[in-house]
Structures are given as structure tokens and as C-alpha cells.
Coordinates of C-alpha atoms in Angstrom, one line a residue:
M1 CA -9.4 37.1 7.3
R2 CA -8.1 37.9 3.9
R3 CA -5.8 35.3 2.5
E4 CA -3.4 35.7 -0.5
F5 CA -2.7 33.0 -3.0
Q6 CA 0.0 32.7 -5.7
R7 CA -0.1 30.1 -8.4
V8 CA 2.9 28.3 -9.6
G9 CA 4.4 29.7 -12.8
A10 CA 3.9 27.9 -16.1
A11 CA 7.3 26.3 -16.1
T12 CA 6.7 24.7 -12.7
L13 CA 3.2 23.7 -13.5
K14 CA 4.5 22.0 -16.6
A15 CA 7.0 20.1 -14.6
L16 CA 4.2 18.9 -12.4
S17 CA 1.8 18.2 -15.2
P18 CA 0.2 14.8 -15.2
K19 CA 3.1 12.4 -14.8
V20 CA 1.3 10.6 -12.1
R21 CA -1.4 8.0 -12.1
N22 CA -4.7 9.2 -10.8
L23 CA -4.8 7.1 -7.6
V24 CA -4.5 9.0 -4.3
W25 CA -4.9 7.8 -0.8
G26 CA -6.2 10.0 2.0
G27 CA -6.6 8.6 5.5
G28 CA -6.1 5.1 4.2
E29 CA -8.9 5.3 1.7
M30 CA -8.2 4.7 -1.9
R31 CA -10.0 6.9 -4.4
K32 CA -9.9 6.9 -8.2
F33 CA -11.2 9.7 -10.2
G34 CA -11.1 11.2 -13.7
Q35 CA -8.6 10.3 -16.4
W36 CA -5.8 12.7 -15.5
S37 CA -4.4 14.2 -12.3
Q38 CA -3.0 17.7 -11.8
I39 CA -1.4 19.3 -8.9
A40 CA -1.6 23.0 -8.4
S41 CA 0.8 24.5 -5.8
V42 CA 0.4 27.9 -4.2
H43 CA 2.3 29.6 -1.4
V44 CA 0.0 28.2 1.2
L45 CA -1.3 24.9 -0.1
I46 CA -1.1 22.1 -2.4
V47 CA -4.3 20.9 -4.1
L48 CA -4.9 17.8 -6.1
M49 CA -7.5 18.2 -8.8
T50 CA -8.8 16.1 -11.7
Y51 CA -10.9 16.9 -14.6
E52 CA -13.6 15.0 -16.4
Q53 CA -14.1 15.4 -20.1
C54 CA -16.8 15.0 -22.7
D55 CA -14.7 13.3 -25.3
A56 CA -12.7 10.1 -24.6
V57 CA -9.3 11.7 -25.0
P58 CA -8.2 15.3 -25.4
T59 CA -6.7 15.7 -28.9
G60 CA -5.8 19.4 -28.8
P61 CA -6.0 22.7 -26.9
Q62 CA -9.6 23.3 -28.1
C63 CA -10.8 20.3 -25.9
W64 CA -9.8 21.9 -22.6
K65 CA -12.9 24.1 -22.6
S66 CA -15.0 21.1 -21.6
L67 CA -12.9 20.2 -18.6
H68 CA -14.2 20.3 -15.1
Y69 CA -11.8 20.6 -12.1
D70 CA -12.7 19.1 -8.8
S71 CA -10.6 19.7 -5.7
K72 CA -10.0 16.6 -3.6
W73 CA -7.8 17.6 -0.8
Y74 CA -5.2 20.2 0.2
I75 CA -2.3 20.7 2.5
P76 CA -0.9 24.1 3.4
L77 CA 2.7 24.2 2.3
C78 CA 4.0 25.1 5.7
D79 CA 2.3 22.0 7.0
L80 CA 3.5 19.6 4.3
T81 CA 6.3 17.2 5.0
F82 CA 7.8 14.1 3.4
Q83 CA 8.6 12.6 6.8
A84 CA 5.8 10.6 8.3
G85 CA 4.8 11.2 12.0
E86 CA 3.6 8.2 13.7
E87 CA 4.3 5.3 11.4
T88 CA 1.2 3.7 10.0
D89 CA 0.9 0.8 7.6
A90 CA 1.0 2.0 4.1
P91 CA -1.7 0.7 1.7
P92 CA -0.6 -1.8 -0.9
I93 CA 0.4 -0.3 -4.2
P94 CA -2.0 -1.4 -7.0
Q95 CA -0.1 -2.8 -9.9
V96 CA -1.4 -3.3 -13.4
P97 CA -0.1 -6.7 -14.6
D98 CA 3.1 -6.4 -16.7
E99 CA 1.5 -8.4 -19.5
E100 CA -1.2 -5.7 -19.8
I101 CA 1.5 -3.0 -20.0
D102 CA 3.3 -4.9 -22.8
A103 CA 0.1 -5.5 -24.6
M104 CA -0.6 -1.7 -24.6
K105 CA 2.9 -1.0 -26.0
A106 CA 2.5 -3.6 -28.7
K107 CA -0.9 -2.2 -29.6
I108 CA 0.5 1.4 -29.8
S109 CA 3.3 0.1 -32.1
H110 CA 0.8 -1.7 -34.3
I111 CA -1.5 1.3 -34.6
K112 CA 1.4 3.6 -35.5
A113 CA 2.4 1.1 -38.3
E114 CA -1.3 1.1 -39.5
I115 CA -1.3 4.9 -39.6
Q116 CA 1.8 4.9 -41.8
R117 CA 0.4 2.3 -44.2
E118 CA -2.9 4.3 -44.5
K119 CA -1.0 7.4 -45.3
A120 CA 1.0 5.6 -47.9
S121 CA -2.1 4.2 -49.5
S122 CA -3.8 7.6 -49.6
K123 CA -7.2 6.1 -48.9
G124 CA -8.5 9.1 -46.9
V125 CA -8.0 11.4 -44.0
K126 CA -10.9 10.0 -41.9
A127 CA -9.3 6.6 -41.5
V128 CA -6.1 8.1 -40.4
E129 CA -7.8 10.3 -37.9
R130 CA -9.7 7.4 -36.4
M131 CA -6.5 5.5 -35.9
K132 CA -4.9 8.5 -34.3
K133 CA -7.7 8.7 -31.8
K134 CA -7.2 5.0 -31.0
R135 CA -3.5 5.6 -30.6
S136 CA -4.2 8.5 -28.2
E137 CA -6.6 6.3 -26.2
Q138 CA -4.0 3.6 -25.8
E139 CA -1.2 6.1 -24.9
S140 CA -3.5 7.7 -22.3
L141 CA -4.2 4.3 -20.9
L142 CA -0.5 3.5 -20.7
L143 CA 0.2 6.7 -19.0
L144 CA -2.4 6.0 -16.3
S145 CA -1.5 2.4 -15.9
S146 CA 2.3 2.5 -15.8
P147 CA 3.4 4.4 -12.6
N148 CA 4.0 2.3 -9.5
M149 CA 6.6 4.2 -7.6
P150 CA 5.1 5.9 -4.4
L151 CA 5.6 9.5 -3.5
R152 CA 4.2 10.1 0.0
V153 CA 3.3 13.5 1.4
H154 CA 2.2 14.1 5.0
S155 CA 0.4 16.8 6.8
R156 CA 1.4 17.8 10.3
S157 CA -2.2 17.2 11.2
G158 CA -1.6 13.5 10.7
K159 CA -3.1 12.9 7.2
S160 CA -1.1 11.2 4.5
Y161 CA -1.5 10.9 0.8
M162 CA 0.3 9.0 -1.9
F163 CA 1.0 9.6 -5.6
L164 CA 2.2 7.0 -8.0
I165 CA 5.1 8.2 -10.1
S166 CA 6.8 6.5 -13.1
S167 CA 10.4 6.9 -12.1
D168 CA 12.9 8.2 -9.5
Y169 CA 13.7 11.1 -11.8
E170 CA 10.1 12.3 -11.9
R171 CA 9.7 11.7 -8.1
A172 CA 12.7 14.0 -7.6
E173 CA 11.1 16.6 -9.8
W174 CA 8.0 16.6 -7.7
K175 CA 10.0 16.9 -4.4
D176 CA 12.2 19.6 -5.8
T177 CA 9.3 21.8 -7.0
I178 CA 7.4 21.4 -3.8
Q179 CA 10.4 22.2 -1.7
E180 CA 11.2 25.2 -3.9
Q181 CA 7.7 26.6 -3.3
Q182 CA 8.0 25.9 0.4
K183 CA 11.1 28.1 0.6
K184 CA 9.2 30.9 -1.0
S185 CA 6.2 30.5 1.3
G186 CA 6.1 32.9 4.3
F187 CA 2.5 32.3 5.2
K188 CA 1.1 30.6 8.3
S189 CA -1.1 27.5 8.2
V190 CA -4.7 28.3 7.1
S191 CA -8.0 26.6 6.5
L192 CA -10.0 27.2 3.3
S193 CA -13.7 27.5 3.0
S194 CA -15.5 25.7 0.2
L195 CA -16.0 29.0 -1.6
E196 CA -12.2 29.7 -1.5
L197 CA -11.5 26.3 -2.7
Q198 CA -13.8 26.8 -5.6
M199 CA -12.2 30.1 -6.5
L200 CA -8.8 28.5 -6.5
T201 CA -10.1 25.6 -8.6
S202 CA -11.6 28.0 -11.1
S203 CA -8.4 30.1 -11.3
C204 CA -6.4 27.0 -12.3
V205 CA -8.5 26.6 -15.5
K206 CA -6.6 29.7 -16.8
L207 CA -3.4 27.7 -16.7
Q208 CA -4.8 25.0 -19.1
T209 CA -2.6 26.1 -21.9
V210 CA 0.5 24.9 -20.1
H211 CA -0.8 21.4 -19.6
H212 CA 1.5 18.9 -21.2
I213 CA 0.3 15.4 -21.8
P214 CA 3.3 13.1 -22.6
L215 CA 3.8 10.4 -25.2
T216 CA 2.8 11.3 -28.8
I217 CA -0.7 12.8 -28.5
Y218 CA 0.6 16.3 -29.6
R219 CA 3.5 15.0 -31.7
E220 CA 3.4 15.3 -35.4
D221 CA 3.6 12.0 -37.3
T222 CA 6.6 13.3 -39.2
E223 CA 8.6 13.4 -36.0
S224 CA 10.9 10.5 -34.9
P225 CA 9.0 7.5 -33.6
G226 CA 12.0 6.8 -31.4
L227 CA 15.0 4.5 -31.5
Y228 CA 14.8 0.7 -31.7
G229 CA 18.0 -1.2 -31.1
F230 CA 20.9 -1.1 -28.7
L231 CA 22.5 1.9 -27.1
N232 CA 26.0 1.5 -25.7
V233 CA 26.8 4.1 -23.0
I234 CA 30.1 4.8 -21.3
V235 CA 29.8 6.8 -18.0
H236 CA 33.2 8.4 -17.8
S237 CA 33.4 10.7 -14.8
A238 CA 31.8 13.5 -12.8
S239 CA 33.1 16.9 -11.7
G240 CA 31.8 19.8 -9.7
L241 CA 31.2 18.0 -6.4
K242 CA 31.8 20.3 -3.4
Q243 CA 32.5 17.5 -1.0
S244 CA 33.7 13.9 -1.0
L245 CA 30.8 11.5 -1.4
N246 CA 30.1 7.8 -2.1
L247 CA 28.6 8.4 -5.6
Y248 CA 27.1 6.3 -8.3
C249 CA 25.0 7.0 -11.4
A250 CA 21.8 5.4 -12.7
L251 CA 20.5 5.5 -16.3
E252 CA 16.8 5.6 -17.3
V253 CA 15.4 5.4 -20.8
D254 CA 11.8 5.7 -22.0
S255 CA 9.7 3.3 -23.9
F256 CA 6.5 4.9 -25.3
G257 CA 6.9 7.6 -22.8
Y258 CA 7.3 5.3 -19.8
F259 CA 10.7 5.4 -18.1
A260 CA 12.6 2.6 -16.4
N261 CA 15.9 2.2 -14.7
K262 CA 18.3 0.3 -17.1
A263 CA 21.8 0.5 -15.6
K264 CA 23.8 1.8 -12.7
T265 CA 27.5 2.3 -12.1
R266 CA 29.6 1.1 -9.2
V267 CA 29.8 3.2 -6.1
Y268 CA 32.9 5.4 -6.3
R269 CA 33.9 5.7 -2.6
Y270 CA 34.5 9.0 -0.9
T271 CA 35.7 11.3 -3.6
T272 CA 35.0 14.6 -5.4
E273 CA 36.1 13.3 -8.8
P274 CA 34.7 9.9 -9.5
N275 CA 36.0 8.2 -12.6
W276 CA 33.8 5.2 -13.4
N277 CA 34.6 4.6 -17.1
E278 CA 32.0 1.9 -17.2
E279 CA 30.2 0.8 -20.3
F280 CA 26.6 -0.5 -20.5
E281 CA 24.5 -1.9 -23.3
I282 CA 20.8 -0.8 -23.1
E283 CA 18.0 -2.1 -25.3
L284 CA 15.8 0.7 -26.8
E285 CA 12.2 0.3 -27.8
G286 CA 10.7 3.5 -29.2
S287 CA 13.1 5.5 -27.0
Q288 CA 13.8 9.2 -27.3
I289 CA 15.4 10.3 -24.0
L290 CA 18.2 9.2 -21.8
R291 CA 18.1 10.3 -18.1
L292 CA 21.0 10.3 -15.7
L293 CA 20.8 10.5 -12.0
C294 CA 23.7 10.8 -9.5
Y295 CA 23.1 9.2 -6.1
E296 CA 24.9 9.4 -2.8
K297 CA 25.0 5.9 -1.4
N298 CA 23.4 5.5 2.0
Y299 CA 25.3 2.6 3.7
N300 CA 23.6 3.2 7.1
R301 CA 20.0 2.1 6.5
T302 CA 19.0 3.3 10.0
K303 CA 20.0 6.9 9.1
L304 CA 17.1 8.8 7.5
N305 CA 17.6 11.5 4.8
K306 CA 16.7 14.9 6.2
E307 CA 14.7 15.8 3.1
D308 CA 12.2 13.0 3.0
G309 CA 12.7 10.9 6.1
E310 CA 13.5 7.8 4.0
S311 CA 16.5 5.5 4.3
T312 CA 17.1 5.4 0.6
D313 CA 20.0 6.7 -1.4
R314 CA 19.9 10.5 -1.9
I315 CA 19.7 12.0 -5.4
M316 CA 22.4 14.6 -5.7
A317 CA 21.8 15.7 -9.3
K318 CA 19.8 14.7 -12.4
G319 CA 19.8 15.6 -16.0
L320 CA 18.7 14.2 -19.4
I321 CA 19.7 14.2 -23.1
Q322 CA 17.6 13.8 -26.2
L323 CA 18.5 10.7 -28.3
D324 CA 18.8 12.2 -31.7
P325 CA 18.7 9.6 -34.5
Q326 CA 20.7 11.8 -36.8
T327 CA 23.5 12.2 -34.4
L328 CA 23.6 8.6 -33.2
Q329 CA 23.4 6.9 -36.6
G330 CA 27.2 6.9 -37.2
K331 CA 29.5 4.1 -36.1
D332 CA 31.7 6.4 -34.0
W333 CA 31.2 7.1 -30.3
Q334 CA 29.5 10.4 -29.5
R335 CA 31.0 12.1 -26.5
T336 CA 28.9 14.6 -24.5
V337 CA 28.5 16.3 -21.1
I338 CA 25.3 16.3 -19.1
A339 CA 25.2 19.4 -16.9
M340 CA 23.0 19.2 -13.8
D341 CA 22.7 21.2 -10.6
G342 CA 26.4 22.3 -10.7
I343 CA 27.6 18.7 -11.4
E344 CA 28.9 17.7 -14.9
V345 CA 28.9 14.0 -16.0
K346 CA 30.9 13.0 -19.1
I347 CA 29.4 10.2 -21.2
S348 CA 29.9 8.6 -24.6
M349 CA 27.1 6.9 -26.6
K350 CA 26.9 4.7 -29.7
F351 CA 23.7 3.3 -31.2
T352 CA 23.2 0.2 -33.2
S353 CA 19.8 -0.2 -34.9
R354 CA 17.9 -3.5 -34.5
E355 CA 18.4 -4.4 -38.2
L356 CA 22.2 -3.9 -37.8
S357 CA 22.6 -5.6 -34.4
P358 CA 24.5 -8.9 -34.3
K359 CA 22.6 -12.0 -35.5
R360 CA 22.9 -15.6 -34.5
R361 CA 25.6 -17.3 -36.7
S362 CA 26.3 -20.8 -37.6
S363 CA 28.8 -22.4 -35.2
Q364 CA 32.4 -22.0 -36.5
K365 CA 34.0 -22.5 -33.1
T366 CA 35.0 -25.8 -31.5
M367 CA 36.7 -24.5 -28.4
G368 CA 35.3 -22.3 -25.6
V369 CA 31.6 -22.0 -24.8
F370 CA 30.3 -18.8 -26.3
G371 CA 29.1 -19.3 -29.8
V372 CA 29.5 -23.1 -29.6
K373 CA 26.6 -25.5 -29.9
I374 CA 25.2 -26.4 -26.5
S375 CA 25.4 -30.1 -27.4
A376 CA 29.2 -29.8 -28.1
V377 CA 29.8 -28.0 -24.8
T378 CA 27.9 -30.5 -22.7
K379 CA 29.6 -33.4 -24.4
R380 CA 33.0 -32.0 -23.9
E381 CA 32.3 -31.2 -20.2
R382 CA 30.6 -34.6 -19.6
S383 CA 27.6 -32.8 -18.2
K384 CA 24.1 -32.3 -19.4
V385 CA 23.9 -28.6 -18.4
P386 CA 26.8 -26.3 -19.4
Y387 CA 29.2 -25.3 -16.6
I388 CA 28.7 -21.6 -17.3
V389 CA 24.9 -21.9 -16.7
R390 CA 25.3 -23.7 -13.4
Q391 CA 28.0 -21.4 -12.2
C392 CA 26.2 -18.2 -13.0
L393 CA 22.9 -19.4 -11.5
E394 CA 24.6 -20.6 -8.4
E395 CA 26.3 -17.2 -7.8
I396 CA 23.1 -15.2 -8.5
E397 CA 21.1 -17.4 -6.1
R398 CA 23.9 -16.9 -3.5
R399 CA 23.7 -13.1 -3.5
G400 CA 21.5 -11.8 -6.2
L401 CA 18.0 -12.9 -5.5
E402 CA 17.1 -9.7 -3.7
E403 CA 19.0 -7.4 -6.2
V404 CA 16.5 -4.9 -7.5
G405 CA 16.1 -5.4 -11.2
I406 CA 18.2 -8.5 -11.4
Y407 CA 18.4 -9.5 -15.1
R408 CA 16.8 -6.3 -16.2
V409 CA 19.5 -3.9 -15.1
S410 CA 22.6 -4.0 -17.3
G411 CA 25.9 -5.1 -16.0
V412 CA 29.2 -3.3 -16.8
A413 CA 30.2 -4.4 -20.3
T414 CA 33.9 -4.7 -19.5
D415 CA 33.1 -7.1 -16.6
I416 CA 30.9 -9.2 -18.8
Q417 CA 33.6 -9.4 -21.5
T418 CA 36.1 -10.4 -18.7
L419 CA 33.9 -13.2 -17.6
K420 CA 33.2 -14.3 -21.2
A421 CA 37.0 -14.6 -21.8
A422 CA 37.5 -16.5 -18.6
F423 CA 34.8 -19.1 -19.4
D424 CA 36.0 -19.5 -22.9
A425 CA 39.5 -20.1 -21.6
N426 CA 38.3 -22.5 -19.0
N427 CA 39.9 -20.4 -16.3
K428 CA 40.1 -22.3 -13.1
D429 CA 39.7 -19.1 -11.1
V430 CA 36.4 -18.1 -12.7
S431 CA 34.4 -18.8 -9.5
V432 CA 36.7 -16.5 -7.5
M433 CA 36.4 -13.8 -10.2
M434 CA 32.6 -14.1 -10.1
S435 CA 32.5 -13.7 -6.3
E436 CA 34.2 -10.3 -6.6
M437 CA 32.1 -9.0 -9.5
D438 CA 28.8 -7.1 -9.4
V439 CA 25.9 -9.6 -9.7
N440 CA 24.4 -7.7 -12.6
A441 CA 27.6 -8.5 -14.6
I442 CA 27.1 -12.2 -13.9
A443 CA 23.5 -12.0 -15.0
G444 CA 24.6 -10.2 -18.1
T445 CA 27.2 -12.9 -18.9
L446 CA 24.5 -15.6 -18.7
K447 CA 22.2 -13.6 -21.0
L448 CA 25.1 -13.1 -23.4
Y449 CA 25.8 -16.8 -23.5
F450 CA 22.2 -17.7 -24.5
R451 CA 22.1 -14.8 -27.0
E452 CA 25.3 -16.0 -28.7
L453 CA 24.3 -19.6 -29.1
P454 CA 24.4 -20.4 -32.8
E455 CA 20.9 -21.7 -32.4
P456 CA 18.3 -20.6 -29.8
L457 CA 17.7 -22.9 -26.8
F458 CA 14.2 -23.6 -28.2
T459 CA 15.8 -24.4 -31.7
D460 CA 15.2 -22.9 -35.1
E461 CA 13.3 -26.0 -36.2
L462 CA 10.6 -25.7 -33.5
Y463 CA 10.3 -21.9 -33.4
A464 CA 7.3 -21.7 -35.7
N465 CA 5.6 -24.5 -33.8
F466 CA 6.0 -22.8 -30.4
A467 CA 4.6 -19.5 -31.9
G468 CA 1.6 -21.4 -33.3
G469 CA 1.0 -23.3 -30.0
I470 CA 0.9 -20.2 -27.8
A471 CA -1.7 -18.7 -30.1
L472 CA -4.2 -21.6 -29.6
S473 CA -7.3 -20.5 -27.8
D474 CA -8.3 -23.9 -26.4
S475 CA -6.5 -24.2 -23.1
V476 CA -6.4 -28.0 -23.2
A477 CA -5.1 -28.1 -26.7
K478 CA -2.5 -25.4 -25.9
E479 CA -1.1 -27.3 -22.9
S480 CA -0.8 -30.5 -24.8
C481 CA 0.8 -28.8 -27.8
M482 CA 3.3 -26.7 -25.7
L483 CA 4.4 -29.6 -23.5
N484 CA 4.9 -32.0 -26.4
L485 CA 7.0 -29.3 -28.2
L486 CA 9.0 -28.7 -25.0
L487 CA 9.7 -32.4 -24.5
S488 CA 10.8 -32.6 -28.2
L489 CA 13.8 -30.4 -27.5
P490 CA 17.2 -32.1 -27.6
E491 CA 18.2 -33.4 -24.2
P492 CA 20.9 -30.7 -23.4
N493 CA 18.5 -27.9 -24.5
L494 CA 15.6 -29.4 -22.4
L495 CA 17.6 -30.0 -19.2
T496 CA 19.3 -26.6 -19.5
F497 CA 15.9 -24.9 -19.9
L498 CA 14.4 -26.8 -16.9
F499 CA 17.3 -25.8 -14.8
L500 CA 16.9 -22.2 -15.8
L501 CA 13.2 -22.4 -15.3
D502 CA 13.5 -23.5 -11.7
H503 CA 15.9 -20.7 -11.0
L504 CA 13.7 -18.0 -12.6
K505 CA 10.8 -19.1 -10.4
R506 CA 12.9 -18.7 -7.4
V507 CA 13.8 -15.2 -8.5
A508 CA 10.2 -14.3 -8.9
E509 CA 9.4 -15.6 -5.4
K510 CA 11.4 -12.5 -4.2
E511 CA 9.4 -10.1 -6.4
S512 CA 8.4 -7.9 -3.5
V513 CA 12.1 -7.1 -3.0
N514 CA 13.7 -7.5 -6.5
K515 CA 10.7 -6.1 -8.5
M516 CA 11.1 -9.0 -11.0
S517 CA 7.8 -10.7 -11.7
L518 CA 7.4 -13.8 -13.9
H519 CA 6.4 -11.5 -16.7
N520 CA 9.4 -9.3 -16.2
L521 CA 11.6 -12.3 -16.4
A522 CA 9.8 -13.6 -19.5
T523 CA 10.3 -10.2 -21.1
V524 CA 14.0 -10.4 -20.5
F525 CA 14.6 -14.1 -21.4
G526 CA 11.9 -14.8 -24.0
P527 CA 13.6 -13.2 -27.0
T528 CA 17.0 -14.5 -25.7
L529 CA 15.9 -18.1 -25.6
L530 CA 13.6 -18.2 -28.6
H531 CA 14.6 -15.6 -31.2
P532 CA 15.8 -17.5 -34.3
S533 CA 18.1 -16.5 -37.1
D534 CA 16.4 -14.1 -39.6
S535 CA 16.2 -16.8 -42.2
K536 CA 14.0 -18.9 -39.9
I537 CA 11.5 -16.2 -39.1
P538 CA 8.2 -17.1 -40.8
A539 CA 6.9 -14.5 -43.2
N540 CA 3.3 -13.3 -43.4
P541 CA 2.8 -12.2 -47.0
T542 CA -0.9 -11.4 -46.4
Q543 CA -0.1 -8.7 -43.9
P544 CA 3.2 -6.9 -44.6
L545 CA 4.4 -5.1 -41.6
S546 CA 7.2 -2.6 -41.0
M547 CA 10.4 -4.0 -39.5
T548 CA 9.6 -2.3 -36.1
D549 CA 6.0 -3.5 -36.0
S550 CA 7.0 -7.1 -37.0
W551 CA 9.7 -7.2 -34.4
S552 CA 7.2 -6.0 -31.7
L553 CA 4.7 -8.7 -32.5
E554 CA 7.4 -11.4 -32.6
V555 CA 8.8 -10.4 -29.2
M556 CA 5.3 -10.5 -27.7
S557 CA 5.0 -14.1 -28.9
Q558 CA 8.4 -15.1 -27.6
V559 CA 7.6 -13.5 -24.2
Q560 CA 4.3 -15.3 -24.0
V561 CA 5.9 -18.7 -24.8
L562 CA 8.3 -18.4 -21.9
L563 CA 5.7 -16.9 -19.6
Y564 CA 3.4 -19.9 -20.3
F565 CA 6.1 -22.3 -19.0
L566 CA 6.9 -20.1 -16.0
Q567 CA 3.3 -20.1 -15.0
L568 CA 2.8 -23.9 -15.3
E569 CA 2.9 -25.4 -11.8
T570 CA 4.6 -28.6 -13.0
I571 CA 6.4 -29.8 -16.1
P572 CA 5.9 -33.6 -16.5
T573 CA 9.6 -34.5 -16.3
P574 CA 10.5 -36.7 -13.3
D575 CA 12.4 -34.7 -10.7
S576 CA 14.6 -37.7 -10.0
K577 CA 15.7 -38.0 -13.6
R578 CA 16.1 -34.2 -13.8
Q579 CA 18.5 -34.1 -10.8
S580 CA 20.5 -37.1 -11.9
I581 CA 21.0 -35.8 -15.4
L582 CA 21.9 -32.3 -14.4
F583 CA 25.0 -33.3 -12.5
S584 CA 26.0 -36.4 -14.3
T585 CA 29.6 -36.6 -15.3
E586 CA 28.9 -39.3 -18.0
V587 CA 28.4 -38.4 -21.6

């Protein structure tokens, strides 16, 4: 029987280009192959192929000639579904430790700085090319290690496969493209011989010119390295909805090409014209793209989406905007419209570079709690842990331990400012206000409190000592040094930290639900608890670094300090003393 095949066009193939990690399951068996994965969709089937290469990393189109494609499995499009038949236990999703991901990012940042220094010194082209190759290797490794969001596809014959995708946005791209091809497909289910598979495999080599490897492998060094600092985004409203929906928006930004969810609006209930007008502050690290996704909230978890058979919220529309440094450098808000699938969302953005972001200031206040020395607050309150810390942690433990991305996802800025004002004014109704607010706003208020302390919780005086202690290679010496430093903190600082530490460990116990590991929490709180004023940051005159590179290395150290204490099973402070001090009403 003669069978016809039609390859996906260049635009579609580019959309499906290797944004997935090369781990695929078939019949419950995990297989790992090649360095990159590529999916080629034709009218009757979908085939996963990988290539192997002679060189370590492809650095240009000329390298594609050495690639070899190998077909692994296929599903006729008419037999492909996102809904599983008989439910089987899904294999566990392999996760690369967060600290390894952060180490890759830091190394990429360091190599980029080295490239710029070599170019400035004009020592030679070969050294620059060697470092570019190292950068490409690290970026390729990051690309393959980062994705951990499953996309499951099923054959009506009963076989199931799983891809690992970086974000909800990319997972939606895959589904949309596959479903688009299914609509065009009018063929019946077929079986392919090994010869036909080989012919299809060979034909895909002709499409190699449309392969698109993300990150900076093909980017000129003169192009923007991305934005470092804080992006304030106001999500105003949406229009173009054809029916009333329970709608909310989520924001994703990239860091070295890897996207993560950073914020989400409230659900606007049953309307065609939602008006959120909610502001978020998002930290940027080498970021170039802001993605926006509109979801229909699924309140009935027993009701499955028709498209994919899952009980998750449904993506109604998605779009993106390039973060242009030239446009965003001004102090004024930049208003824009993101058009997507017939829906338009109005947003405003304002960017503050890291060097211009607010710094810790000497305490000028005597009233309130924000920006006031922690010792002054605890003395006034006749407690050893500030009331704001205890209240926020209590509310988060009451209803936020299973919130996905708790502490990582930004809260609404206006809600955070409302809570800040209430705590500063010692409003007696603050606990009632908190019970009615989104838990991410409460988490944001707590982070803001620590960030606005005139001196970090770990103190300016001991910052260099903590940074030196965490760098020790001898484990016994490191533990002795780090614990002695910790117990040297002023009593309010120490007890507040221990109180927070216990809470963060309880958050991490729910990692399978909230996706917040100890390392994720250390990444969020490390700089907040340790970063000193600029005047206290130790200089390294023997190795001058760019501001961006220096910041990346400092943040790594701050994260490692907090992670060290989070991973310690016990801190040698008597629990009885800890509990009696925490809730003491005596000065």
C-alpha cells in the first residue's frame, strides 16, 4: 500500500524545535539518548528523533552535516491523544538538583564576563573562541537539565510517552501544533516498515536549516545580555472574550533561556471584560522575554478538560513581549497591549536596574516595623520575634503550605503595601485583613520586611565571615565555623532566624505539592537575609568583575549560606529555650 507523508512547515518545526529535555518514556521504560531531541510531525504520525554529533556542541549551521538521526518511536496522528486510557502509574519525573541548575547559570554568567574582559584586553581571538565554546557547552547543558514539566501523549493502542518541557507556555505550544496537524490529517492509522521509517528520518535532515537552539549559541556578543534588576508589571484588563469565564493571568520570564512562572493575578469571576489592575514586582536575571498566559479557572477538579483529559486550568490564550532595554530604561511606565488568539491584554511595565534598585539604609525611623532595627521592634513589642514575622508565618502555615510556588510567585503589590501600612500602624484588624488576602501577598510582605531592615538579619559585621565560612572545604571546620557565627548573632536576630528556619523546613516538606525545595527557598531568602549594604561588600582587587558577574557570585554565596543551615538536621540551641524566648512578653 502506498502511503503519503507531509512534513511540518518550517515555522511549525521551529516552534517544536528542541525545547524539551531528551528523556522519553515508552511503555514505562526510561531512555536517554543524544544531546538534543527533535519532533517531526507528519499527517499520519509523530516521530521522536535525536542526533549524535562529532563535536561537543554545534556552533553553527556547518556542523549539522555530521548529525545522525535515529527514530525512536512513532504514533499515527489519528491514534494520538492527550487523554490516557486505563490509568497507569506515571514514572517519577527525574529532577536535576536546583543547586546544579544555579551553578550552571552562575558559570554561564562568569564565562560571559570573561569573554568581555578578553575582548577588551585584545589578547587574541583564540582565547575568546575557546570561552565561547565553553559557554555554549554550559548553555546546552542547562537547556537539557532544566525542563521538568511533563507533557504526556498516548496512543490508542495503549502505549504512553512523556516529554519534559520547560514551562506551561511551551507545553501549550506543543499541544497546539500537534492538534493543528491532527485537524489537517485525513489519513487512517498505518504501520510503517523499517525502510519507510528510515526514509522519513532521512527526509528530516533537509529541514536542518530551521533548527533553532535557544539561549545564546547563535547570538552575537554585541546583542543585549538581558536585563538584571526588577520589573514592575501592572496587568490592567483583557478584552475580546466571546463568553463569560473565570479568568486569570500568569507571567513567565526567562533566565538564561529557562522560563519560570513568576506571578499570577486573581481570578476575575464570570465576565467577558476582566479588570485586574494588579501590580507585581518581578526579579530579572539575564531576562529578555516576558510571557503572558490567560487561564480559565477550573473549580471542579473532577471535571476533565476535553483537550487533554487533565483536571488542570485551561489555557485560553498566550503571548509574549520582548524586554527591550532601550525602551524600558526610562523612569516612566511603558503601556502596551499583548495580542493573542483574539484576546488582548493591556499591561504596563517599568524596569529598575540592579544598580539603581533600593539599598538598605541606616535606620531613621523609630515607629512602625518596616525599616526599623529588629532589636528596637522586639523591645517595643516585649517579644523576641517581631509580631509581623509570627503573624505572616502563622497565616502561611494555615493555608499556604500547599500553594504552588509559595515565596517564589509574586504577590499583588497593592496588597503588600496595604499590609505594610497596617503593620506599621499597628492596626488591630491586621489578622482579619490577612485572612482575606491572597497568601502570596502575605509571603511578599514578609520578604519585604526582611529586605527593608536597615541591617540584614545576618548583620553587616558578620557577612564576610559567613561568606568565608561557607567556602571552607573541610566539612568539620565548616560546621564549627558556621555554627559559631550563627550563635554570635544578636539574640533577636538569632531567634527570628531559627523561627523562620523551622517554618521553611515545613514548607519544603510539602515540596511534592508546592514545588519549593530547600534550595528554592534558599534562593528566595538567601539574598534577603544576608545581602549587606554596598559599603559592606568586600572587594576583590585581584580579580575585578563586572557588576553583573560580581552580583551573581555574591548571590550564589548567600544562597549557599542559607542552604547550609536549612540542610543541617539540628542547630545546637535548646528547644526549650527557643520556645520560651519566642513567645516571652518580657523585655
